[in-house]
Amino acid sequence: AQSVTQPDIHITVSEGASLELRCNYSYGATPYLFWYVQSPGQGLQLLLKYFSGDTLVQGIKGFEAEFKRSQSSFNLRKPSVHWSDAAEYFCAVDNNNDMRFGAGTRLTVKP
Amino acid sequence: DGGITQSPKYLFRKEGQNVTLSCEQNLNHDAMYWYRQDPGQGLRLIYYSQIVNDFQKGDIAEGYSVSREKKESFPLTVTSAQKNPTAFYLCASSTGVGTDTQYFGPGTRLTVL
């Protein structure tokens, strides 16, 4: 079955440290890939997306993600985390008009 | 200022009552979506609409109904047939179904007592 997996339910990092959130998918072809962020009680905001071309994608708020076809992954990274980055992050995959979301990774930022 | 609005932000209903959640967008988007979000489960698609007067069931449509009489509006009714309606409901829109980015409203938290 087609699926999107975010292996880490909860991650804690110190402010200023680097961050990587993992996302794997199981689709035959290369789907369209998205990362969204959600603050508590709010809607989702798009951070970045990958449709084709350069596999390293830059997004808002200093985030980037790299598509690795061989690993079926689309991991989100940020070199230096700020306290305001504490939120829940969702990876989403659109394969042939079928959008699927991962279960989310909650990020806590320690002072 | 373009965007998606959902109202109300919090909604309480007694068990057995139908309730309608509002979603309005002024982005001139053709496609609109309703998702349900439960802790630890990500988002699950309830219904989507590609164009006015047309809508399709998503993965968890049972116990829900929608209408799309206007391009700007896509209300969701949670009926008494929905066994576990307490959840956070998110509305989204996009220029079309498929590769287009979905933009989300702020959500409505429904609690059934």
Coordinates of C-alpha atoms in Angstrom, one line a residue:
Chain A
A1 CA 0.0 0.0 0.0
Q2 CA 1.1 3.5 -0.7
S3 CA 2.3 5.3 2.5
V4 CA 4.2 8.1 3.9
T5 CA 6.3 7.5 7.0
Q6 CA 7.8 9.9 9.4
P7 CA 9.8 7.6 11.7
D8 CA 10.2 10.1 14.5
I9 CA 7.1 11.0 16.5
H10 CA 8.9 13.5 18.7
I11 CA 12.3 15.2 18.5
T12 CA 14.0 17.6 20.9
V13 CA 16.9 19.8 19.9
S14 CA 18.7 22.7 21.6
E15 CA 18.3 26.1 20.2
G16 CA 21.1 26.8 17.7
A17 CA 21.6 23.1 16.9
S18 CA 21.0 21.6 13.5
L19 CA 17.8 19.7 12.7
E20 CA 16.9 16.9 10.3
L21 CA 13.4 15.4 10.1
R22 CA 13.0 12.2 8.2
C23 CA 10.3 11.3 5.7
N24 CA 10.1 8.2 3.6
Y25 CA 7.4 7.2 1.1
S26 CA 6.5 4.0 -0.7
Y27 CA 5.4 4.8 -4.2
G28 CA 6.5 3.3 -7.5
A29 CA 7.0 6.5 -9.4
T30 CA 8.5 9.8 -8.2
P31 CA 5.6 11.7 -6.5
Y32 CA 5.3 15.3 -5.7
L33 CA 6.6 16.0 -2.2
F34 CA 5.8 18.7 0.4
W35 CA 6.7 19.7 3.9
Y36 CA 4.2 21.6 6.1
V37 CA 4.5 23.1 9.5
Q38 CA 1.6 23.4 12.1
S39 CA 1.7 25.4 15.2
P40 CA -0.7 24.3 18.0
G41 CA -4.3 24.8 17.2
Q42 CA -3.5 26.2 13.8
G43 CA -3.7 25.2 10.2
L44 CA -0.8 23.9 8.1
Q45 CA 1.7 26.3 6.4
L46 CA 3.7 25.1 3.4
L47 CA 7.5 25.2 4.0
L48 CA 8.6 23.8 0.7
K49 CA 7.8 21.5 -2.2
Y50 CA 9.5 19.4 -4.8
F51 CA 8.1 18.6 -8.2
S52 CA 11.1 18.1 -10.4
G53 CA 14.6 19.4 -11.1
D54 CA 17.2 20.2 -8.5
T55 CA 16.8 17.6 -5.7
L56 CA 17.8 20.2 -3.0
V57 CA 14.9 22.5 -2.4
Q58 CA 15.0 25.7 -0.4
G59 CA 11.9 26.8 1.6
I60 CA 10.8 29.5 3.9
K61 CA 12.2 30.1 7.4
G62 CA 15.6 28.8 6.5
F63 CA 14.4 25.2 5.9
E64 CA 15.6 23.0 3.0
A65 CA 14.9 19.4 2.0
E66 CA 16.6 16.9 -0.2
F67 CA 14.9 14.4 -2.4
K68 CA 16.8 11.1 -2.6
R69 CA 15.2 8.8 -5.2
S70 CA 17.4 5.8 -4.2
Q71 CA 16.2 6.0 -0.6
S72 CA 12.6 7.2 -1.3
S73 CA 13.3 10.0 1.1
F74 CA 12.6 13.7 1.4
N75 CA 14.2 14.8 4.6
L76 CA 13.8 18.3 6.0
R77 CA 16.8 20.1 7.4
K78 CA 17.7 23.4 9.1
P79 CA 21.3 24.3 10.1
S80 CA 20.4 26.3 13.2
V81 CA 17.0 25.9 15.0
H82 CA 15.3 28.8 16.6
W83 CA 12.8 28.6 19.6
S84 CA 10.0 29.7 17.2
D85 CA 10.5 26.5 15.1
A86 CA 8.9 24.4 17.8
A87 CA 5.8 23.0 16.1
E88 CA 4.6 19.8 14.4
Y89 CA 5.9 19.0 10.9
F90 CA 4.2 17.0 8.3
C91 CA 5.6 15.4 5.2
A92 CA 3.0 15.0 2.3
V93 CA 3.2 13.1 -0.9
D94 CA 1.0 13.5 -4.0
N95 CA 1.0 10.6 -6.3
N96 CA -1.3 10.9 -9.3
N97 CA -3.8 13.2 -7.6
D98 CA -3.8 11.2 -4.3
M99 CA -2.3 13.3 -1.5
R100 CA -1.1 11.5 1.6
F101 CA 0.2 12.9 4.8
G102 CA 2.6 11.4 7.3
A103 CA 1.7 11.2 11.0
G104 CA 3.8 14.2 11.8
T105 CA 6.9 14.9 13.9
R106 CA 6.6 17.1 16.9
L107 CA 9.7 19.3 17.4
T108 CA 10.6 20.7 20.9
V109 CA 13.3 23.3 21.1
K110 CA 15.3 23.5 24.4
P111 CA 16.7 26.9 25.4
Chain B
D1 CA -6.1 39.9 1.9
G2 CA -6.5 36.4 0.3
G3 CA -6.9 33.3 2.4
I4 CA -9.1 30.6 3.8
T5 CA -11.4 31.1 6.8
Q6 CA -13.0 28.5 8.9
S7 CA -15.6 29.2 11.5
P8 CA -16.1 28.7 14.3
K9 CA -12.6 28.0 15.8
Y10 CA -14.2 25.9 18.6
L11 CA -17.5 24.1 18.4
F12 CA -19.3 22.0 21.0
R13 CA -22.3 19.8 20.3
K14 CA -24.3 17.2 22.0
E15 CA -24.2 13.7 20.8
G16 CA -26.8 12.9 18.2
Q17 CA -26.9 16.5 16.7
N18 CA -25.8 17.4 13.3
V19 CA -23.3 20.2 13.0
T20 CA -22.0 22.2 10.0
L21 CA -18.5 23.6 9.8
S22 CA -17.9 26.6 7.5
C23 CA -15.0 27.0 5.1
E24 CA -14.7 30.0 2.8
Q25 CA -11.8 31.0 0.4
N26 CA -11.2 34.1 -1.6
L27 CA -8.2 32.7 -3.5
N28 CA -10.3 31.9 -6.6
H29 CA -9.3 28.3 -6.2
D30 CA -11.3 25.6 -8.0
A31 CA -10.5 22.7 -5.7
M32 CA -11.4 22.5 -2.0
Y33 CA -10.8 19.8 0.6
W34 CA -11.8 18.7 4.1
Y35 CA -9.4 16.8 6.4
R36 CA -9.8 15.3 9.8
Q37 CA -6.8 15.4 12.1
D38 CA -6.5 13.2 15.2
P39 CA -3.4 13.0 17.4
G40 CA -0.7 10.8 16.0
Q41 CA -2.6 10.1 12.8
G42 CA -1.7 13.0 10.5
L43 CA -4.5 14.2 8.2
R44 CA -7.1 12.1 6.6
L45 CA -9.2 13.2 3.7
I46 CA -12.9 13.3 4.2
Y47 CA -14.2 14.9 1.0
Y48 CA -12.9 17.0 -1.9
S49 CA -14.4 19.1 -4.6
Q50 CA -12.7 19.9 -7.9
I51 CA -15.3 22.3 -9.2
V52 CA -18.6 23.8 -8.2
N53 CA -21.5 21.4 -7.8
D54 CA -19.2 18.4 -7.8
F55 CA -17.5 16.6 -4.9
Q56 CA -15.9 13.2 -4.3
K57 CA -15.5 11.0 -1.2
G58 CA -12.2 10.7 0.5
D59 CA -10.9 8.0 2.7
I60 CA -13.2 8.6 5.7
A61 CA -16.4 10.1 4.2
E62 CA -18.9 8.0 6.3
G63 CA -20.9 10.1 8.6
Y64 CA -20.1 13.3 6.8
S65 CA -21.7 15.3 4.0
V66 CA -20.7 18.4 1.9
S67 CA -22.0 20.7 -0.6
R68 CA -20.3 23.0 -3.2
E69 CA -22.9 25.5 -4.4
K70 CA -20.5 28.3 -4.7
K71 CA -16.8 28.4 -5.7
E72 CA -15.9 30.2 -2.5
S73 CA -17.6 27.9 0.0
F74 CA -17.4 24.2 0.9
P75 CA -19.3 23.5 4.2
L76 CA -18.9 20.2 6.0
T77 CA -21.8 18.7 7.9
V78 CA -20.9 16.2 10.6
T79 CA -23.9 14.0 11.0
S80 CA -25.1 11.9 13.9
A81 CA -24.0 8.9 12.0
Q82 CA -20.3 9.8 12.5
K83 CA -19.3 7.5 15.4
N84 CA -16.4 9.5 16.7
P85 CA -16.8 13.1 15.6
T86 CA -14.5 14.8 18.2
A87 CA -11.5 16.0 16.2
F88 CA -9.7 18.9 14.6
Y89 CA -11.1 19.7 11.1
L90 CA -9.0 21.4 8.5
C91 CA -10.2 22.9 5.2
A92 CA -7.8 23.5 2.3
S93 CA -8.0 24.8 -1.3
S94 CA -5.8 24.6 -4.4
T95 CA -6.0 25.9 -7.9
G96 CA -6.7 22.3 -9.0
V97 CA -6.6 18.8 -7.8
G98 CA -3.2 17.2 -8.3
T99 CA 0.2 18.8 -8.2
D100 CA -1.0 22.2 -7.0
T101 CA -0.1 23.2 -3.5
Q102 CA -2.9 23.0 -1.0
Y103 CA -3.4 26.1 1.3
F104 CA -5.0 25.5 4.7
G105 CA -7.4 27.3 6.9
P106 CA -6.9 27.7 10.6
G107 CA -9.1 24.7 11.5
T108 CA -12.1 24.0 13.7
R109 CA -11.9 22.0 16.8
L110 CA -15.2 20.0 17.3
T111 CA -16.0 18.5 20.6
V112 CA -19.1 16.3 20.9
L113 CA -20.2 15.9 24.5

